């Protein structure tokens, strides 16, 4: 009998969320624990997940109904199942997380980074169903990507492929990025990048703006969105600038893998046309002739509250 469910586990710096998912992409049961409760002992963290998740598994009829466990984790390596030197997790070094989870639960487990998981989730349950070539771009605290070519996620030689957020887009005097280099896409088009653009524009310009009512150090990309909704010109300029950098980068990404679509996911994707219009405009302006008008820019269709669990879970159908 085909096993009807998979487990998705999404490990974030603060919370770890997990759920039981059916083949249509419904999260039928879910729960969460704190990621950092046992900073010195990853096995106790896994015990916590096991305690909570076992209750959910029992409710759908036990382990024999579960095909496997898919895990999305920062710096997760699909080939090895290891989490390697993740800066935002409490455990340092290399953690054989997929192996530990598989041993604890007694079913297969696979792991990849969260952006790759999102790409597989979109292909399995979302807007990219049926597509064989697309690029997923996650616009959150950072910028991640998952690249699908010929229906397969590209993992690369070492398992880490798809770090388009760290493509360098500004060559001189670029912003410092979290990776230690300068000028990365992430430093401009992540939520923190947008907030930084806002601060720079407010400090160097003198246009009136609703954003001047917010303490400058605490401006978020959400504030920029709210101001744009009210027609604030500085907020619109911020989206134009962000969208230009993103669209120019997309023109390069298209040259690499000729995707049918680029799918946007994450907080900034909620800005809708404010971000999409300049992205499409500048992508088209910079793209090679053969691809003009051919590459769709789409928004994720995964329900936001469940997207991380769904993305991770999709990995488990392949086990
Ligand atoms: Zn970087």
PDB file of C-alpha atoms and ligand atoms in Angstrom:
ATOM      1  CA  UNK A   1       0.000   0.000   0.000  1.00  0.00           C
ATOM      2  CA  UNK A   2       1.168   3.496  -0.883  1.00  0.00           C
ATOM      3  CA  UNK A   3       1.971   5.335   2.324  1.00  0.00           C
ATOM      4  CA  UNK A   4      -0.362   8.341   2.416  1.00  0.00           C
ATOM      5  CA  UNK A   5       1.651  10.849   4.468  1.00  0.00           C
ATOM      6  CA  UNK A   6       5.052  12.475   4.785  1.00  0.00           C
ATOM      7  CA  UNK A   7       6.536  14.555   7.583  1.00  0.00           C
ATOM      8  CA  UNK A   8       7.946  18.028   6.982  1.00  0.00           C
ATOM      9  CA  UNK A   9      10.298  19.599   9.514  1.00  0.00           C
ATOM     10  CA  UNK A  10      11.486  23.180   9.118  1.00  0.00           C
ATOM     11  CA  UNK A  11      14.307  24.190  11.413  1.00  0.00           C
ATOM     12  CA  UNK A  12      14.510  27.915  12.009  1.00  0.00           C
ATOM     13  CA  UNK A  13      16.841  29.830  14.276  1.00  0.00           C
ATOM     14  CA  UNK A  14      14.055  30.390  16.815  1.00  0.00           C
ATOM     15  CA  UNK A  15      11.335  27.810  16.182  1.00  0.00           C
ATOM     16  CA  UNK A  16      11.227  24.385  14.646  1.00  0.00           C
ATOM     17  CA  UNK A  17       7.880  23.679  12.994  1.00  0.00           C
ATOM     18  CA  UNK A  18       6.751  20.286  11.758  1.00  0.00           C
ATOM     19  CA  UNK A  19       3.666  18.613  10.420  1.00  0.00           C
ATOM     20  CA  UNK A  20       2.056  15.645   8.745  1.00  0.00           C
ATOM     21  CA  UNK A  21       1.318  16.316   5.060  1.00  0.00           C
ATOM     22  CA  UNK A  22      -0.824  14.400   2.567  1.00  0.00           C
ATOM     23  CA  UNK A  23      -0.157  13.941  -1.157  1.00  0.00           C
ATOM     24  CA  UNK A  24      -2.294  16.945  -2.098  1.00  0.00           C
ATOM     25  CA  UNK A  25      -0.207  19.273   0.008  1.00  0.00           C
ATOM     26  CA  UNK A  26      -2.538  19.626   2.985  1.00  0.00           C
ATOM     27  CA  UNK A  27      -0.829  19.995   6.326  1.00  0.00           C
ATOM     28  CA  UNK A  28      -3.205  17.749   8.269  1.00  0.00           C
ATOM     29  CA  UNK A  29      -1.552  18.183  11.678  1.00  0.00           C
ATOM     30  CA  UNK A  30       1.226  20.451  12.869  1.00  0.00           C
ATOM     31  CA  UNK A  31       3.129  21.575  15.926  1.00  0.00           C
ATOM     32  CA  UNK A  32       6.309  23.415  16.910  1.00  0.00           C
ATOM     33  CA  UNK A  33       9.063  23.525  19.519  1.00  0.00           C
ATOM     34  CA  UNK A  34      11.812  25.996  20.413  1.00  0.00           C
ATOM     35  CA  UNK A  35      14.991  25.298  18.471  1.00  0.00           C
ATOM     36  CA  UNK A  36      17.388  26.576  21.103  1.00  0.00           C
ATOM     37  CA  UNK A  37      16.189  24.823  24.297  1.00  0.00           C
ATOM     38  CA  UNK A  38      19.231  22.510  24.425  1.00  0.00           C
ATOM     39  CA  UNK A  39      22.137  24.481  22.975  1.00  0.00           C
ATOM     40  CA  UNK A  40      24.704  21.890  24.059  1.00  0.00           C
ATOM     41  CA  UNK A  41      22.939  18.723  23.059  1.00  0.00           C
ATOM     42  CA  UNK A  42      21.359  18.151  19.672  1.00  0.00           C
ATOM     43  CA  UNK A  43      20.095  14.723  20.805  1.00  0.00           C
ATOM     44  CA  UNK A  44      17.885  16.329  23.423  1.00  0.00           C
ATOM     45  CA  UNK A  45      16.522  18.648  20.734  1.00  0.00           C
ATOM     46  CA  UNK A  46      15.699  15.585  18.627  1.00  0.00           C
ATOM     47  CA  UNK A  47      14.049  14.001  21.696  1.00  0.00           C
ATOM     48  CA  UNK A  48      11.826  17.108  21.932  1.00  0.00           C
ATOM     49  CA  UNK A  49      10.833  16.797  18.262  1.00  0.00           C
ATOM     50  CA  UNK A  50      10.194  13.075  18.735  1.00  0.00           C
ATOM     51  CA  UNK A  51       7.956  13.642  21.762  1.00  0.00           C
ATOM     52  CA  UNK A  52       5.745  16.130  19.918  1.00  0.00           C
ATOM     53  CA  UNK A  53       5.797  14.574  16.465  1.00  0.00           C
ATOM     54  CA  UNK A  54       5.022  11.060  17.732  1.00  0.00           C
ATOM     55  CA  UNK A  55       1.671  12.347  19.001  1.00  0.00           C
ATOM     56  CA  UNK A  56       0.808  13.643  15.532  1.00  0.00           C
ATOM     57  CA  UNK A  57       1.958  10.418  13.870  1.00  0.00           C
ATOM     58  CA  UNK A  58      -0.237   8.364  16.214  1.00  0.00           C
ATOM     59  CA  UNK A  59      -3.239  10.498  15.253  1.00  0.00           C
ATOM     60  CA  UNK A  60      -2.897   9.578  11.562  1.00  0.00           C
ATOM     61  CA  UNK A  61      -2.503   5.862  12.258  1.00  0.00           C
ATOM     62  CA  UNK A  62       1.131   5.319  13.226  1.00  0.00           C
ATOM     63  CA  UNK A  63       4.501   5.099  11.522  1.00  0.00           C
ATOM     64  CA  UNK A  64       3.364   2.625   8.863  1.00  0.00           C
ATOM     65  CA  UNK A  65       1.389   5.461   7.266  1.00  0.00           C
ATOM     66  CA  UNK A  66       4.460   7.693   6.917  1.00  0.00           C
ATOM     67  CA  UNK A  67       6.730   7.537   3.888  1.00  0.00           C
ATOM     68  CA  UNK A  68       9.551   9.534   5.374  1.00  0.00           C
ATOM     69  CA  UNK A  69      10.764  12.760   6.914  1.00  0.00           C
ATOM     70  CA  UNK A  70      11.868  15.785   4.871  1.00  0.00           C
ATOM     71  CA  UNK A  71      13.848  18.457   6.649  1.00  0.00           C
ATOM     72  CA  UNK A  72      14.611  22.034   5.676  1.00  0.00           C
ATOM     73  CA  UNK A  73      17.550  23.416   7.625  1.00  0.00           C
ATOM     74  CA  UNK A  74      20.007  26.281   7.255  1.00  0.00           C
ATOM     75  CA  UNK A  75      23.211  25.057   5.575  1.00  0.00           C
ATOM     76  CA  UNK A  76      21.595  21.659   5.102  1.00  0.00           C
ATOM     77  CA  UNK A  77      23.518  19.406   2.721  1.00  0.00           C
ATOM     78  CA  UNK A  78      21.312  17.004   0.756  1.00  0.00           C
ATOM     79  CA  UNK A  79      24.126  14.605  -0.134  1.00  0.00           C
ATOM     80  CA  UNK A  80      25.436  14.066   3.366  1.00  0.00           C
ATOM     81  CA  UNK A  81      22.298  14.826   5.390  1.00  0.00           C
ATOM     82  CA  UNK A  82      24.497  17.056   7.502  1.00  0.00           C
ATOM     83  CA  UNK A  83      23.927  20.571   8.756  1.00  0.00           C
ATOM     84  CA  UNK A  84      27.263  22.278   8.294  1.00  0.00           C
ATOM     85  CA  UNK A  85      28.376  25.346  10.248  1.00  0.00           C
ATOM     86  CA  UNK A  86      24.975  27.043  10.356  1.00  0.00           C
ATOM     87  CA  UNK A  87      25.528  30.517  11.830  1.00  0.00           C
ATOM     88  CA  UNK A  88      22.017  30.863  13.288  1.00  0.00           C
ATOM     89  CA  UNK A  89      21.754  27.496  15.049  1.00  0.00           C
ATOM     90  CA  UNK A  90      22.977  26.757  18.571  1.00  0.00           C
ATOM     91  CA  UNK A  91      24.998  23.652  17.620  1.00  0.00           C
ATOM     92  CA  UNK A  92      28.324  24.320  15.981  1.00  0.00           C
ATOM     93  CA  UNK A  93      30.283  22.306  13.466  1.00  0.00           C
ATOM     94  CA  UNK A  94      28.855  19.434  11.433  1.00  0.00           C
ATOM     95  CA  UNK A  95      25.673  17.713  12.652  1.00  0.00           C
ATOM     96  CA  UNK A  96      24.534  14.462  10.937  1.00  0.00           C
ATOM     97  CA  UNK A  97      20.945  15.541  11.408  1.00  0.00           C
ATOM     98  CA  UNK A  98      19.148  13.410   8.793  1.00  0.00           C
ATOM     99  CA  UNK A  99      20.869  10.282  10.132  1.00  0.00           C
ATOM    100  CA  UNK A 100      20.027  11.126  13.748  1.00  0.00           C
ATOM    101  CA  UNK A 101      16.368  11.766  12.848  1.00  0.00           C
ATOM    102  CA  UNK A 102      16.105   8.592  10.792  1.00  0.00           C
ATOM    103  CA  UNK A 103      17.564   6.522  13.641  1.00  0.00           C
ATOM    104  CA  UNK A 104      15.311   8.139  16.217  1.00  0.00           C
ATOM    105  CA  UNK A 105      12.097   7.627  14.230  1.00  0.00           C
ATOM    106  CA  UNK A 106      12.980   4.429  12.382  1.00  0.00           C
ATOM    107  CA  UNK A 107      11.956   5.797   8.941  1.00  0.00           C
ATOM    108  CA  UNK A 108      14.021   7.397   6.146  1.00  0.00           C
ATOM    109  CA  UNK A 109      14.886  11.091   6.376  1.00  0.00           C
ATOM    110  CA  UNK A 110      16.371  13.586   3.923  1.00  0.00           C
ATOM    111  CA  UNK A 111      17.530  17.133   4.398  1.00  0.00           C
ATOM    112  CA  UNK A 112      18.288  20.208   2.341  1.00  0.00           C
ATOM    113  CA  UNK A 113      18.450  23.930   2.887  1.00  0.00           C
ATOM    114  CA  UNK A 114      15.216  25.886   3.255  1.00  0.00           C
ATOM    115  CA  UNK A 115      15.299  27.571  -0.182  1.00  0.00           C
ATOM    116  CA  UNK A 116      15.833  24.239  -1.943  1.00  0.00           C
ATOM    117  CA  UNK A 117      12.990  22.782   0.102  1.00  0.00           C
ATOM    118  CA  UNK A 118      10.773  25.689  -0.972  1.00  0.00           C
ATOM    119  CA  UNK A 119      11.593  24.976  -4.635  1.00  0.00           C
ATOM    120  CA  UNK A 120      10.655  21.312  -4.306  1.00  0.00           C
ATOM    121  CA  UNK A 121       7.512  22.308  -2.399  1.00  0.00           C
ATOM    122  CA  UNK A 122       6.491  24.677  -5.177  1.00  0.00           C
ATOM    123  CA  UNK A 123       7.091  21.998  -7.797  1.00  0.00           C
ATOM    124  CA  UNK A 124       5.177  19.360  -5.819  1.00  0.00           C
ATOM    125  CA  UNK A 125       2.199  21.345  -4.554  1.00  0.00           C
ATOM    126  CA  UNK A 126       2.422  24.954  -5.775  1.00  0.00           C
ATOM    127  CA  UNK A 127       2.541  27.336  -8.712  1.00  0.00           C
ATOM    128  CA  UNK A 128       5.397  25.419 -10.386  1.00  0.00           C
ATOM    129  CA  UNK A 129       3.494  22.116 -10.623  1.00  0.00           C
ATOM    130  CA  UNK A 130       4.314  20.592 -13.996  1.00  0.00           C
ATOM    131  CA  UNK A 131       7.260  22.917 -14.636  1.00  0.00           C
ATOM    132  CA  UNK A 132      10.603  21.316 -15.343  1.00  0.00           C
ATOM    133  CA  UNK A 133      12.736  24.438 -15.331  1.00  0.00           C
ATOM    134  CA  UNK A 134      12.319  27.252 -12.869  1.00  0.00           C
ATOM    135  CA  UNK A 135      14.197  29.212 -10.240  1.00  0.00           C
ATOM    136  CA  UNK A 136      12.806  29.775  -6.760  1.00  0.00           C
ATOM    137  CA  UNK A 137      13.942  32.956  -5.061  1.00  0.00           C
ATOM    138  CA  UNK A 138      13.189  33.332  -1.357  1.00  0.00           C
ATOM    139  CA  UNK A 139      13.147  36.928  -0.177  1.00  0.00           C
ATOM    140  CA  UNK A 140      13.238  36.858   3.598  1.00  0.00           C
ATOM    141  CA  UNK A 141      15.785  37.867   6.222  1.00  0.00           C
ATOM    142  CA  UNK A 142      18.232  36.560   3.643  1.00  0.00           C
ATOM    143  CA  UNK A 143      17.915  35.754  -0.042  1.00  0.00           C
ATOM    144  CA  UNK A 144      17.961  32.077  -0.963  1.00  0.00           C
ATOM    145  CA  UNK A 145      17.397  30.164  -4.148  1.00  0.00           C
ATOM    146  CA  UNK A 146      16.590  26.735  -5.459  1.00  0.00           C
ATOM    147  CA  UNK A 147      17.258  25.926  -9.107  1.00  0.00           C
ATOM    148  CA  UNK A 148      15.230  23.283 -10.917  1.00  0.00           C
ATOM    149  CA  UNK A 149      16.610  22.033 -14.234  1.00  0.00           C
ATOM    150  CA  UNK A 150      14.946  19.245 -16.216  1.00  0.00           C
ATOM    151  CA  UNK A 151      12.646  18.530 -13.281  1.00  0.00           C
ATOM    152  CA  UNK A 152      15.467  18.071 -10.777  1.00  0.00           C
ATOM    153  CA  UNK A 153      16.801  20.303  -8.078  1.00  0.00           C
ATOM    154  CA  UNK A 154      20.425  21.228  -8.741  1.00  0.00           C
ATOM    155  CA  UNK A 155      22.558  20.238  -5.743  1.00  0.00           C
ATOM    156  CA  UNK A 156      25.945  20.625  -7.401  1.00  0.00           C
ATOM    157  CA  UNK A 157      29.215  18.872  -6.720  1.00  0.00           C
ATOM    158  CA  UNK A 158      29.124  19.314  -2.967  1.00  0.00           C
ATOM    159  CA  UNK A 159      25.393  19.625  -2.229  1.00  0.00           C
ATOM    160  CA  UNK A 160      25.311  23.393  -1.765  1.00  0.00           C
ATOM    161  CA  UNK A 161      24.279  24.628  -5.237  1.00  0.00           C
ATOM    162  CA  UNK A 162      21.843  27.518  -5.551  1.00  0.00           C
ATOM    163  CA  UNK A 163      23.350  30.353  -3.546  1.00  0.00           C
ATOM    164  CA  UNK A 164      22.135  33.061  -5.911  1.00  0.00           C
ATOM    165  CA  UNK A 165      21.591  35.404  -2.975  1.00  0.00           C
ATOM    166  CA  UNK A 166      25.358  35.683  -2.872  1.00  0.00           C
ATOM    167  CA  UNK A 167      25.798  36.504  -6.535  1.00  0.00           C
ATOM    168  CA  UNK A 168      27.690  39.797  -6.502  1.00  0.00           C
ATOM    169  CA  UNK A 169      25.563  42.514  -8.068  1.00  0.00           C
ATOM    170  CA  UNK A 170      27.436  45.653  -7.038  1.00  0.00           C
ATOM    171  CA  UNK A 171      31.135  45.617  -7.825  1.00  0.00           C
ATOM    172  CA  UNK A 172      32.409  48.859  -6.344  1.00  0.00           C
ATOM    173  CA  UNK A 173      31.637  50.009  -2.826  1.00  0.00           C
ATOM    174  CA  UNK A 174      29.095  47.243  -2.405  1.00  0.00           C
ATOM    175  CA  UNK A 175      27.327  46.716   0.886  1.00  0.00           C
ATOM    176  CA  UNK A 176      28.845  44.288   3.357  1.00  0.00           C
ATOM    177  CA  UNK A 177      26.967  40.977   3.297  1.00  0.00           C
ATOM    178  CA  UNK A 178      26.456  38.455   6.098  1.00  0.00           C
ATOM    179  CA  UNK A 179      28.756  36.064   4.203  1.00  0.00           C
ATOM    180  CA  UNK A 180      31.683  38.414   4.789  1.00  0.00           C
ATOM    181  CA  UNK A 181      32.010  39.654   1.221  1.00  0.00           C
ATOM    182  CA  UNK A 182      30.570  42.802  -0.366  1.00  0.00           C
ATOM    183  CA  UNK A 183      27.969  43.603  -3.006  1.00  0.00           C
ATOM    184  CA  UNK A 184      25.848  40.425  -2.758  1.00  0.00           C
ATOM    185  CA  UNK A 185      22.246  40.399  -4.003  1.00  0.00           C
ATOM    186  CA  UNK A 186      21.162  39.534  -0.452  1.00  0.00           C
ATOM    187  CA  UNK A 187      22.607  42.775   0.927  1.00  0.00           C
ATOM    188  CA  UNK A 188      20.155  44.720  -1.292  1.00  0.00           C
ATOM    189  CA  UNK A 189      17.033  42.628  -1.760  1.00  0.00           C
ATOM    190  CA  UNK A 190      16.514  40.818   1.545  1.00  0.00           C
ATOM    191  CA  UNK A 191      14.105  42.356   4.048  1.00  0.00           C
ATOM    192  CA  UNK A 192      17.100  43.799   5.865  1.00  0.00           C
ATOM    193  CA  UNK A 193      18.513  45.063   2.554  1.00  0.00           C
ATOM    194  CA  UNK A 194      15.273  46.913   1.833  1.00  0.00           C
ATOM    195  CA  UNK A 195      15.308  48.459   5.296  1.00  0.00           C
ATOM    196  CA  UNK A 196      18.882  49.551   4.699  1.00  0.00           C
ATOM    197  CA  UNK A 197      17.924  51.133   1.369  1.00  0.00           C
ATOM    198  CA  UNK A 198      15.171  53.005   3.195  1.00  0.00           C
ATOM    199  CA  UNK A 199      17.604  54.394   5.760  1.00  0.00           C
ATOM    200  CA  UNK A 200      20.072  55.430   3.062  1.00  0.00           C
ATOM    201  CA  UNK A 201      17.423  57.168   0.967  1.00  0.00           C
ATOM    202  CA  UNK A 202      15.984  59.004   3.947  1.00  0.00           C
ATOM    203  CA  UNK A 203      19.401  60.094   5.160  1.00  0.00           C
ATOM    204  CA  UNK A 204      20.771  61.239   1.801  1.00  0.00           C
ATOM    205  CA  UNK A 205      17.565  62.722   0.379  1.00  0.00           C
ATOM    206  CA  UNK A 206      15.197  65.360   1.696  1.00  0.00           C
ATOM    207  CA  UNK A 207      11.879  64.273   0.172  1.00  0.00           C
ATOM    208  CA  UNK A 208       8.919  64.276   2.503  1.00  0.00           C
ATOM    209  CA  UNK A 209       7.913  60.736   3.401  1.00  0.00           C
ATOM    210  CA  UNK A 210       5.627  58.862   5.748  1.00  0.00           C
ATOM    211  CA  UNK A 211       8.711  56.817   6.600  1.00  0.00           C
ATOM    212  CA  UNK A 212      10.124  59.843   8.397  1.00  0.00           C
ATOM    213  CA  UNK A 213       7.519  59.155  11.106  1.00  0.00           C
ATOM    214  CA  UNK A 214       9.242  55.845  11.925  1.00  0.00           C
ATOM    215  CA  UNK A 215      12.453  55.892  14.018  1.00  0.00           C
ATOM    216  CA  UNK A 216      15.094  55.471  11.336  1.00  0.00           C
ATOM    217  CA  UNK A 217      16.904  52.556  12.983  1.00  0.00           C
ATOM    218  CA  UNK A 218      13.729  50.511  13.325  1.00  0.00           C
ATOM    219  CA  UNK A 219      12.298  50.869   9.788  1.00  0.00           C
ATOM    220  CA  UNK A 220      11.300  47.488   8.364  1.00  0.00           C
ATOM    221  CA  UNK A 221      10.387  46.352   4.856  1.00  0.00           C
ATOM    222  CA  UNK A 222       6.786  46.164   6.134  1.00  0.00           C
ATOM    223  CA  UNK A 223       6.870  49.903   6.925  1.00  0.00           C
ATOM    224  CA  UNK A 224       8.058  50.528   3.366  1.00  0.00           C
ATOM    225  CA  UNK A 225       5.178  48.436   2.015  1.00  0.00           C
ATOM    226  CA  UNK A 226       2.621  50.238   4.183  1.00  0.00           C
ATOM    227  CA  UNK A 227       3.929  53.613   3.006  1.00  0.00           C
ATOM    228  CA  UNK A 228       3.887  52.490  -0.641  1.00  0.00           C
ATOM    229  CA  UNK A 229       0.228  51.514  -0.267  1.00  0.00           C
ATOM    230  CA  UNK A 230      -0.463  55.148   0.579  1.00  0.00           C
ATOM    231  CA  UNK A 231       1.388  56.347  -2.488  1.00  0.00           C
ATOM    232  CA  UNK A 232       4.501  57.495  -0.618  1.00  0.00           C
ATOM    233  CA  UNK A 233       7.088  58.430  -3.255  1.00  0.00           C
ATOM    234  CA  UNK A 234      10.157  57.455  -1.221  1.00  0.00           C
ATOM    235  CA  UNK A 235       8.653  54.031  -0.538  1.00  0.00           C
ATOM    236  CA  UNK A 236       7.943  53.608  -4.251  1.00  0.00           C
ATOM    237  CA  UNK A 237      11.532  54.664  -5.019  1.00  0.00           C
ATOM    238  CA  UNK A 238      12.782  52.000  -2.591  1.00  0.00           C
ATOM    239  CA  UNK A 239      10.823  49.289  -4.402  1.00  0.00           C
ATOM    240  CA  UNK A 240      11.998  50.608  -7.768  1.00  0.00           C
ATOM    241  CA  UNK A 241      15.629  50.428  -6.593  1.00  0.00           C
ATOM    242  CA  UNK A 242      15.199  46.970  -5.061  1.00  0.00           C
ATOM    243  CA  UNK A 243      13.313  45.695  -8.084  1.00  0.00           C
ATOM    244  CA  UNK A 244      15.943  47.037 -10.449  1.00  0.00           C
ATOM    245  CA  UNK A 245      18.742  45.179  -8.686  1.00  0.00           C
ATOM    246  CA  UNK A 246      16.659  42.026  -8.534  1.00  0.00           C
ATOM    247  CA  UNK A 247      15.530  42.265 -12.167  1.00  0.00           C
ATOM    248  CA  UNK A 248      19.061  42.882 -13.437  1.00  0.00           C
ATOM    249  CA  UNK A 249      20.231  39.839 -11.473  1.00  0.00           C
ATOM    250  CA  UNK A 250      17.377  37.748 -12.894  1.00  0.00           C
ATOM    251  CA  UNK A 251      18.487  38.617 -16.445  1.00  0.00           C
ATOM    252  CA  UNK A 252      21.794  36.937 -15.579  1.00  0.00           C
ATOM    253  CA  UNK A 253      20.165  33.980 -13.844  1.00  0.00           C
ATOM    254  CA  UNK A 254      18.027  33.372 -16.944  1.00  0.00           C
ATOM    255  CA  UNK A 255      21.169  33.190 -19.069  1.00  0.00           C
ATOM    256  CA  UNK A 256      22.391  30.369 -16.864  1.00  0.00           C
ATOM    257  CA  UNK A 257      19.460  27.947 -16.881  1.00  0.00           C
ATOM    258  CA  UNK A 258      16.729  29.272 -19.264  1.00  0.00           C
ATOM    259  CA  UNK A 259      13.900  28.865 -16.751  1.00  0.00           C
ATOM    260  CA  UNK A 260      10.227  28.931 -17.667  1.00  0.00           C
ATOM    261  CA  UNK A 261       9.598  31.045 -14.574  1.00  0.00           C
ATOM    262  CA  UNK A 262      11.184  32.689 -11.599  1.00  0.00           C
ATOM    263  CA  UNK A 263       9.042  32.157  -8.507  1.00  0.00           C
ATOM    264  CA  UNK A 264       9.213  34.678  -5.663  1.00  0.00           C
ATOM    265  CA  UNK A 265       8.578  33.563  -2.115  1.00  0.00           C
ATOM    266  CA  UNK A 266       8.897  35.123   1.334  1.00  0.00           C
ATOM    267  CA  UNK A 267       8.104  38.378   3.095  1.00  0.00           C
ATOM    268  CA  UNK A 268       9.068  40.744   0.296  1.00  0.00           C
ATOM    269  CA  UNK A 269       6.996  38.778  -2.227  1.00  0.00           C
ATOM    270  CA  UNK A 270       3.975  40.059  -0.317  1.00  0.00           C
ATOM    271  CA  UNK A 271       4.715  43.514  -1.723  1.00  0.00           C
ATOM    272  CA  UNK A 272       3.043  42.252  -4.916  1.00  0.00           C
ATOM    273  CA  UNK A 273       3.172  44.613  -7.873  1.00  0.00           C
ATOM    274  CA  UNK A 274       5.307  47.129  -5.980  1.00  0.00           C
ATOM    275  CA  UNK A 275       8.184  44.676  -6.345  1.00  0.00           C
ATOM    276  CA  UNK A 276       7.074  42.679  -9.389  1.00  0.00           C
ATOM    277  CA  UNK A 277       6.666  45.618 -11.787  1.00  0.00           C
ATOM    278  CA  UNK A 278      10.235  46.938 -11.482  1.00  0.00           C
ATOM    279  CA  UNK A 279      11.611  43.377 -11.406  1.00  0.00           C
ATOM    280  CA  UNK A 280       9.950  42.491 -14.706  1.00  0.00           C
ATOM    281  CA  UNK A 281      10.805  45.848 -16.278  1.00  0.00           C
ATOM    282  CA  UNK A 282      14.514  45.638 -15.476  1.00  0.00           C
ATOM    283  CA  UNK A 283      14.785  41.942 -16.198  1.00  0.00           C
ATOM    284  CA  UNK A 284      13.314  42.522 -19.668  1.00  0.00           C
ATOM    285  CA  UNK A 285      15.528  45.539 -20.271  1.00  0.00           C
ATOM    286  CA  UNK A 286      18.659  43.507 -19.548  1.00  0.00           C
ATOM    287  CA  UNK A 287      17.788  40.063 -20.806  1.00  0.00           C
ATOM    288  CA  UNK A 288      19.250  38.474 -23.933  1.00  0.00           C
ATOM    289  CA  UNK A 289      16.997  38.891 -26.990  1.00  0.00           C
ATOM    290  CA  UNK A 290      16.153  35.185 -27.261  1.00  0.00           C
ATOM    291  CA  UNK A 291      14.417  35.241 -23.841  1.00  0.00           C
ATOM    292  CA  UNK A 292      12.588  38.564 -24.092  1.00  0.00           C
ATOM    293  CA  UNK A 293       8.963  38.208 -23.032  1.00  0.00           C
ATOM    294  CA  UNK A 294       9.383  34.498 -22.317  1.00  0.00           C
ATOM    295  CA  UNK A 295      10.252  34.220 -18.642  1.00  0.00           C
ATOM    296  CA  UNK A 296       7.369  34.468 -16.191  1.00  0.00           C
ATOM    297  CA  UNK A 297       7.803  36.108 -12.797  1.00  0.00           C
ATOM    298  CA  UNK A 298       5.347  34.447 -10.415  1.00  0.00           C
ATOM    299  CA  UNK A 299       4.513  34.485  -6.743  1.00  0.00           C
ATOM    300  CA  UNK A 300       4.508  31.346  -4.637  1.00  0.00           C
ATOM    301  CA  UNK A 301       1.128  29.707  -4.159  1.00  0.00           C
ATOM    302  CA  UNK A 302       2.010  27.810  -1.012  1.00  0.00           C
ATOM    303  CA  UNK A 303      -0.075  28.960   1.931  1.00  0.00           C
ATOM    304  CA  UNK A 304       2.325  31.106   3.863  1.00  0.00           C
ATOM    305  CA  UNK A 305       1.693  29.652   7.299  1.00  0.00           C
ATOM    306  CA  UNK A 306       2.382  26.143   6.002  1.00  0.00           C
ATOM    307  CA  UNK A 307       4.943  26.842   3.297  1.00  0.00           C
ATOM    308  CA  UNK A 308       8.028  25.862   5.288  1.00  0.00           C
ATOM    309  CA  UNK A 309       6.519  22.545   6.396  1.00  0.00           C
ATOM    310  CA  UNK A 310       5.239  21.831   2.880  1.00  0.00           C
ATOM    311  CA  UNK A 311       8.584  22.571   1.275  1.00  0.00           C
ATOM    312  CA  UNK A 312      10.451  20.280   3.651  1.00  0.00           C
ATOM    313  CA  UNK A 313       7.825  17.557   3.389  1.00  0.00           C
ATOM    314  CA  UNK A 314       8.048  17.449  -0.431  1.00  0.00           C
ATOM    315  CA  UNK A 315      11.564  16.075  -0.093  1.00  0.00           C
ATOM    316  CA  UNK A 316      10.199  12.982   1.645  1.00  0.00           C
ATOM    317  CA  UNK A 317       8.079  11.841  -1.340  1.00  0.00           C
ATOM    318  CA  UNK A 318      11.358  11.129  -3.119  1.00  0.00           C
ATOM    319  CA  UNK A 319      12.636   8.801  -0.386  1.00  0.00           C
TER     320      UNK A 319
HETATM  321 ZN1  LIG B   1      26.916  37.332   0.505  1.00  0.00          ZN
END
